[in-house]
């Protein structure tokens, strides 16, 4: 299968090389600069047609061959826990996404865990998805948080952002190369490789695409039954980790470039607002302290525990509470403590640790339910 894919790539490069030779504008006394410009435009248009055809092929008929190349490039990690978790998340999310993107019925997602230990995941051409083993490790295998990252990436697939991003990125390279070739200094032969080189990266993915993907992730994950607070929790974890002076954190900052990605704090705070909206405006969280309020009554701040800061844990607790008020409407279930948990109705919202005052949480929740 790889040989067939290599032939496709080489054929595209060869076609682009031929175009450079056949359509390079001739410089004559009659044509002058105008002839160069017209020739460049024609060459650029034909070259882009070739590139668009190649992208379409990678996105459809050759998508599995491309998937295999991604595996060879990034390596396949067989960590049992990560792969099992990825299977669950992809199955739950795609059952929701099919309602928004029916193409997943005929073009289901291919996905795998790769060996990269940095925090990243990507969805590229052909509904091909790869998740770094480092993402599972960085999130401590917290499935709700992993789901939000994957929901974000699958949104890119829903809206064909990978293909559109590659076209946009390569388009400027076409114009630059054609302009250089008009004076004998460039060649289009490298552009076939540029198409391959740009896929699987964030190049061409714009800030509006990123914001939309965050919004879609909330929709996908909430409908799939994941904790709606996990989106804010993911970004709180990243904020907590990037505040430490470690080499690994600089890689995270480089990955989420503020020129084409929202700032970490903004992404977290947007998700906090969405939690409140989802709860029918019953639940709020202080983004500085992690203190949760319900119906304008201060409930408490979870203790830092289980590898999570107080704020990260607060968003998960708030997410559970928000879902209760979202699903139950005006019904306000009773809070109580039992077997090491604080419950609100039938939902365990807080695992009690040494730093959590269970009786205070219960009393405050029941006070909030009474509207006092």
PDB file of C-alpha atoms in Angstrom, residues 198-350:
ATOM      1  CA  UNK A 198       1.765  20.688   5.715  1.00  0.00           C
ATOM      2  CA  UNK A 199      -0.821  18.025   6.526  1.00  0.00           C
ATOM      3  CA  UNK A 200      -0.938  16.875  10.112  1.00  0.00           C
ATOM      4  CA  UNK A 201       0.118  20.301  11.376  1.00  0.00           C
ATOM      5  CA  UNK A 202      -1.765  23.376  12.549  1.00  0.00           C
ATOM      6  CA  UNK A 203      -0.641  25.370   9.513  1.00  0.00           C
ATOM      7  CA  UNK A 204      -3.561  27.015   7.768  1.00  0.00           C
ATOM      8  CA  UNK A 205      -5.881  26.528  10.759  1.00  0.00           C
ATOM      9  CA  UNK A 206      -7.176  29.983  11.650  1.00  0.00           C
ATOM     10  CA  UNK A 207      -8.278  31.590  14.900  1.00  0.00           C
ATOM     11  CA  UNK A 208     -11.993  31.462  13.919  1.00  0.00           C
ATOM     12  CA  UNK A 209     -11.595  27.735  13.116  1.00  0.00           C
ATOM     13  CA  UNK A 210     -10.077  27.175  16.565  1.00  0.00           C
ATOM     14  CA  UNK A 211     -12.847  29.030  18.383  1.00  0.00           C
ATOM     15  CA  UNK A 212     -15.520  27.134  16.454  1.00  0.00           C
ATOM     16  CA  UNK A 213     -13.799  23.835  17.257  1.00  0.00           C
ATOM     17  CA  UNK A 214     -13.887  24.664  20.984  1.00  0.00           C
ATOM     18  CA  UNK A 215     -17.612  25.409  20.714  1.00  0.00           C
ATOM     19  CA  UNK A 216     -18.269  22.180  18.839  1.00  0.00           C
ATOM     20  CA  UNK A 217     -16.255  20.180  21.368  1.00  0.00           C
ATOM     21  CA  UNK A 218     -18.626  21.314  24.112  1.00  0.00           C
ATOM     22  CA  UNK A 219     -21.657  20.274  22.061  1.00  0.00           C
ATOM     23  CA  UNK A 220     -20.186  16.906  21.084  1.00  0.00           C
ATOM     24  CA  UNK A 221     -19.007  16.062  24.604  1.00  0.00           C
ATOM     25  CA  UNK A 222     -22.167  17.178  26.371  1.00  0.00           C
ATOM     26  CA  UNK A 223     -24.318  15.114  24.003  1.00  0.00           C
ATOM     27  CA  UNK A 224     -21.977  12.141  24.416  1.00  0.00           C
ATOM     28  CA  UNK A 225     -22.439  12.279  28.191  1.00  0.00           C
ATOM     29  CA  UNK A 226     -19.011  13.578  29.174  1.00  0.00           C
ATOM     30  CA  UNK A 227     -18.501  16.029  32.033  1.00  0.00           C
ATOM     31  CA  UNK A 228     -19.190  19.496  30.598  1.00  0.00           C
ATOM     32  CA  UNK A 229     -16.642  21.032  32.950  1.00  0.00           C
ATOM     33  CA  UNK A 230     -13.784  19.130  31.353  1.00  0.00           C
ATOM     34  CA  UNK A 231     -13.146  21.775  28.684  1.00  0.00           C
ATOM     35  CA  UNK A 232     -12.309  24.396  31.313  1.00  0.00           C
ATOM     36  CA  UNK A 233     -10.418  21.741  33.279  1.00  0.00           C
ATOM     37  CA  UNK A 234      -8.139  20.925  30.319  1.00  0.00           C
ATOM     38  CA  UNK A 235      -7.081  24.535  29.920  1.00  0.00           C
ATOM     39  CA  UNK A 236      -6.686  25.007  33.658  1.00  0.00           C
ATOM     40  CA  UNK A 237      -4.304  22.044  33.659  1.00  0.00           C
ATOM     41  CA  UNK A 238      -2.321  23.604  30.819  1.00  0.00           C
ATOM     42  CA  UNK A 239      -2.266  26.969  32.613  1.00  0.00           C
ATOM     43  CA  UNK A 240      -1.065  25.254  35.781  1.00  0.00           C
ATOM     44  CA  UNK A 241       1.652  23.350  33.915  1.00  0.00           C
ATOM     45  CA  UNK A 242       2.888  26.307  31.854  1.00  0.00           C
ATOM     46  CA  UNK A 243       3.291  28.378  34.990  1.00  0.00           C
ATOM     47  CA  UNK A 244       6.062  26.008  36.043  1.00  0.00           C
ATOM     48  CA  UNK A 245       9.604  26.514  34.803  1.00  0.00           C
ATOM     49  CA  UNK A 246      10.006  23.320  32.846  1.00  0.00           C
ATOM     50  CA  UNK A 247      11.295  22.737  29.328  1.00  0.00           C
ATOM     51  CA  UNK A 248       8.187  20.739  28.426  1.00  0.00           C
ATOM     52  CA  UNK A 249       5.929  23.697  29.089  1.00  0.00           C
ATOM     53  CA  UNK A 250       7.630  25.851  26.478  1.00  0.00           C
ATOM     54  CA  UNK A 251       6.690  23.226  23.889  1.00  0.00           C
ATOM     55  CA  UNK A 252       3.032  23.610  24.849  1.00  0.00           C
ATOM     56  CA  UNK A 253       3.267  27.385  24.445  1.00  0.00           C
ATOM     57  CA  UNK A 254       4.896  26.966  21.034  1.00  0.00           C
ATOM     58  CA  UNK A 255       2.215  24.497  19.941  1.00  0.00           C
ATOM     59  CA  UNK A 256      -0.672  26.816  20.837  1.00  0.00           C
ATOM     60  CA  UNK A 257       0.611  29.929  19.078  1.00  0.00           C
ATOM     61  CA  UNK A 258      -1.529  32.939  20.111  1.00  0.00           C
ATOM     62  CA  UNK A 259      -1.558  34.185  16.499  1.00  0.00           C
ATOM     63  CA  UNK A 260      -3.756  31.279  15.403  1.00  0.00           C
ATOM     64  CA  UNK A 261      -5.001  29.877  18.743  1.00  0.00           C
ATOM     65  CA  UNK A 262      -6.967  31.630  21.507  1.00  0.00           C
ATOM     66  CA  UNK A 263      -5.004  32.295  24.685  1.00  0.00           C
ATOM     67  CA  UNK A 264      -5.158  29.528  27.305  1.00  0.00           C
ATOM     68  CA  UNK A 265      -6.929  31.778  29.829  1.00  0.00           C
ATOM     69  CA  UNK A 266      -9.482  32.934  27.266  1.00  0.00           C
ATOM     70  CA  UNK A 267     -10.289  29.363  26.266  1.00  0.00           C
ATOM     71  CA  UNK A 268     -10.769  28.364  29.895  1.00  0.00           C
ATOM     72  CA  UNK A 269     -12.923  31.392  30.700  1.00  0.00           C
ATOM     73  CA  UNK A 270     -15.086  30.852  27.617  1.00  0.00           C
ATOM     74  CA  UNK A 271     -15.734  27.305  28.768  1.00  0.00           C
ATOM     75  CA  UNK A 272     -16.578  28.572  32.276  1.00  0.00           C
ATOM     76  CA  UNK A 273     -19.245  30.851  30.789  1.00  0.00           C
ATOM     77  CA  UNK A 274     -20.579  27.935  28.760  1.00  0.00           C
ATOM     78  CA  UNK A 275     -20.890  25.845  31.934  1.00  0.00           C
ATOM     79  CA  UNK A 276     -23.017  28.603  33.450  1.00  0.00           C
ATOM     80  CA  UNK A 277     -25.234  28.839  30.368  1.00  0.00           C
ATOM     81  CA  UNK A 278     -25.614  25.062  30.248  1.00  0.00           C
ATOM     82  CA  UNK A 279     -26.765  25.024  33.892  1.00  0.00           C
ATOM     83  CA  UNK A 280     -29.607  27.445  33.129  1.00  0.00           C
ATOM     84  CA  UNK A 281     -27.468  30.108  34.854  1.00  0.00           C
ATOM     85  CA  UNK A 282     -27.513  28.210  38.141  1.00  0.00           C
ATOM     86  CA  UNK A 283     -23.773  27.434  38.419  1.00  0.00           C
ATOM     87  CA  UNK A 284     -20.783  29.785  38.394  1.00  0.00           C
ATOM     88  CA  UNK A 285     -17.110  29.277  39.177  1.00  0.00           C
ATOM     89  CA  UNK A 286     -14.577  31.885  40.310  1.00  0.00           C
ATOM     90  CA  UNK A 287     -11.695  31.500  37.847  1.00  0.00           C
ATOM     91  CA  UNK A 288      -9.161  32.740  40.401  1.00  0.00           C
ATOM     92  CA  UNK A 289     -10.108  30.659  43.444  1.00  0.00           C
ATOM     93  CA  UNK A 290     -12.173  27.812  42.032  1.00  0.00           C
ATOM     94  CA  UNK A 291     -15.051  28.599  44.402  1.00  0.00           C
ATOM     95  CA  UNK A 292     -18.346  27.231  43.080  1.00  0.00           C
ATOM     96  CA  UNK A 293     -21.650  29.042  43.541  1.00  0.00           C
ATOM     97  CA  UNK A 294     -25.090  27.599  42.900  1.00  0.00           C
ATOM     98  CA  UNK A 295     -28.129  29.844  42.625  1.00  0.00           C
ATOM     99  CA  UNK A 296     -25.874  32.685  43.880  1.00  0.00           C
ATOM    100  CA  UNK A 297     -25.015  30.742  47.057  1.00  0.00           C
ATOM    101  CA  UNK A 298     -21.328  29.994  47.646  1.00  0.00           C
ATOM    102  CA  UNK A 299     -20.978  26.216  47.884  1.00  0.00           C
ATOM    103  CA  UNK A 300     -17.242  25.637  48.350  1.00  0.00           C
ATOM    104  CA  UNK A 301     -13.885  25.089  46.704  1.00  0.00           C
ATOM    105  CA  UNK A 302     -12.652  21.512  46.214  1.00  0.00           C
ATOM    106  CA  UNK A 303      -9.259  20.696  47.676  1.00  0.00           C
ATOM    107  CA  UNK A 304      -6.388  20.024  45.296  1.00  0.00           C
ATOM    108  CA  UNK A 305      -6.310  16.227  44.882  1.00  0.00           C
ATOM    109  CA  UNK A 306      -5.849  13.361  42.427  1.00  0.00           C
ATOM    110  CA  UNK A 307      -3.156  15.276  40.529  1.00  0.00           C
ATOM    111  CA  UNK A 308      -5.527  18.210  39.937  1.00  0.00           C
ATOM    112  CA  UNK A 309      -5.325  21.745  41.256  1.00  0.00           C
ATOM    113  CA  UNK A 310      -8.258  23.133  43.200  1.00  0.00           C
ATOM    114  CA  UNK A 311      -9.425  25.078  40.145  1.00  0.00           C
ATOM    115  CA  UNK A 312      -9.148  22.164  37.722  1.00  0.00           C
ATOM    116  CA  UNK A 313     -11.087  19.975  40.105  1.00  0.00           C
ATOM    117  CA  UNK A 314     -13.666  22.731  40.627  1.00  0.00           C
ATOM    118  CA  UNK A 315     -14.547  22.799  36.934  1.00  0.00           C
ATOM    119  CA  UNK A 316     -15.175  19.066  36.949  1.00  0.00           C
ATOM    120  CA  UNK A 317     -17.430  19.344  40.011  1.00  0.00           C
ATOM    121  CA  UNK A 318     -19.211  22.335  38.503  1.00  0.00           C
ATOM    122  CA  UNK A 319     -19.684  20.380  35.283  1.00  0.00           C
ATOM    123  CA  UNK A 320     -21.535  17.617  37.109  1.00  0.00           C
ATOM    124  CA  UNK A 321     -23.731  20.110  38.943  1.00  0.00           C
ATOM    125  CA  UNK A 322     -24.417  22.017  35.713  1.00  0.00           C
ATOM    126  CA  UNK A 323     -25.628  18.861  33.983  1.00  0.00           C
ATOM    127  CA  UNK A 324     -28.060  18.176  36.816  1.00  0.00           C
ATOM    128  CA  UNK A 325     -29.654  21.606  36.531  1.00  0.00           C
ATOM    129  CA  UNK A 326     -29.590  21.420  32.741  1.00  0.00           C
ATOM    130  CA  UNK A 327     -31.392  18.083  32.615  1.00  0.00           C
ATOM    131  CA  UNK A 328     -33.796  18.510  35.530  1.00  0.00           C
ATOM    132  CA  UNK A 329     -35.137  21.946  34.722  1.00  0.00           C
ATOM    133  CA  UNK A 330     -36.712  23.475  37.819  1.00  0.00           C
ATOM    134  CA  UNK A 331     -36.402  20.285  39.871  1.00  0.00           C
ATOM    135  CA  UNK A 332     -33.730  20.771  42.522  1.00  0.00           C
ATOM    136  CA  UNK A 333     -32.533  17.437  43.978  1.00  0.00           C
ATOM    137  CA  UNK A 334     -31.434  17.050  47.591  1.00  0.00           C
ATOM    138  CA  UNK A 335     -27.735  16.917  48.476  1.00  0.00           C
ATOM    139  CA  UNK A 336     -26.306  14.344  50.888  1.00  0.00           C
ATOM    140  CA  UNK A 337     -23.045  12.559  51.724  1.00  0.00           C
ATOM    141  CA  UNK A 338     -22.622   8.788  51.456  1.00  0.00           C
ATOM    142  CA  UNK A 339     -19.755   6.300  51.104  1.00  0.00           C
ATOM    143  CA  UNK A 340     -17.077   8.917  50.561  1.00  0.00           C
ATOM    144  CA  UNK A 341     -19.006  11.061  48.077  1.00  0.00           C
ATOM    145  CA  UNK A 342     -21.217  14.136  48.087  1.00  0.00           C
ATOM    146  CA  UNK A 343     -24.328  13.489  46.013  1.00  0.00           C
ATOM    147  CA  UNK A 344     -26.792  15.827  44.382  1.00  0.00           C
ATOM    148  CA  UNK A 345     -29.773  13.644  43.684  1.00  0.00           C
ATOM    149  CA  UNK A 346     -28.416  10.410  42.213  1.00  0.00           C
ATOM    150  CA  UNK A 347     -25.178  11.972  40.933  1.00  0.00           C
ATOM    151  CA  UNK A 348     -21.919  11.830  42.879  1.00  0.00           C
ATOM    152  CA  UNK A 349     -20.496  15.317  42.321  1.00  0.00           C
ATOM    153  CA  UNK A 350     -17.552  15.264  44.745  1.00  0.00           C
TER     154      UNK A 350
END
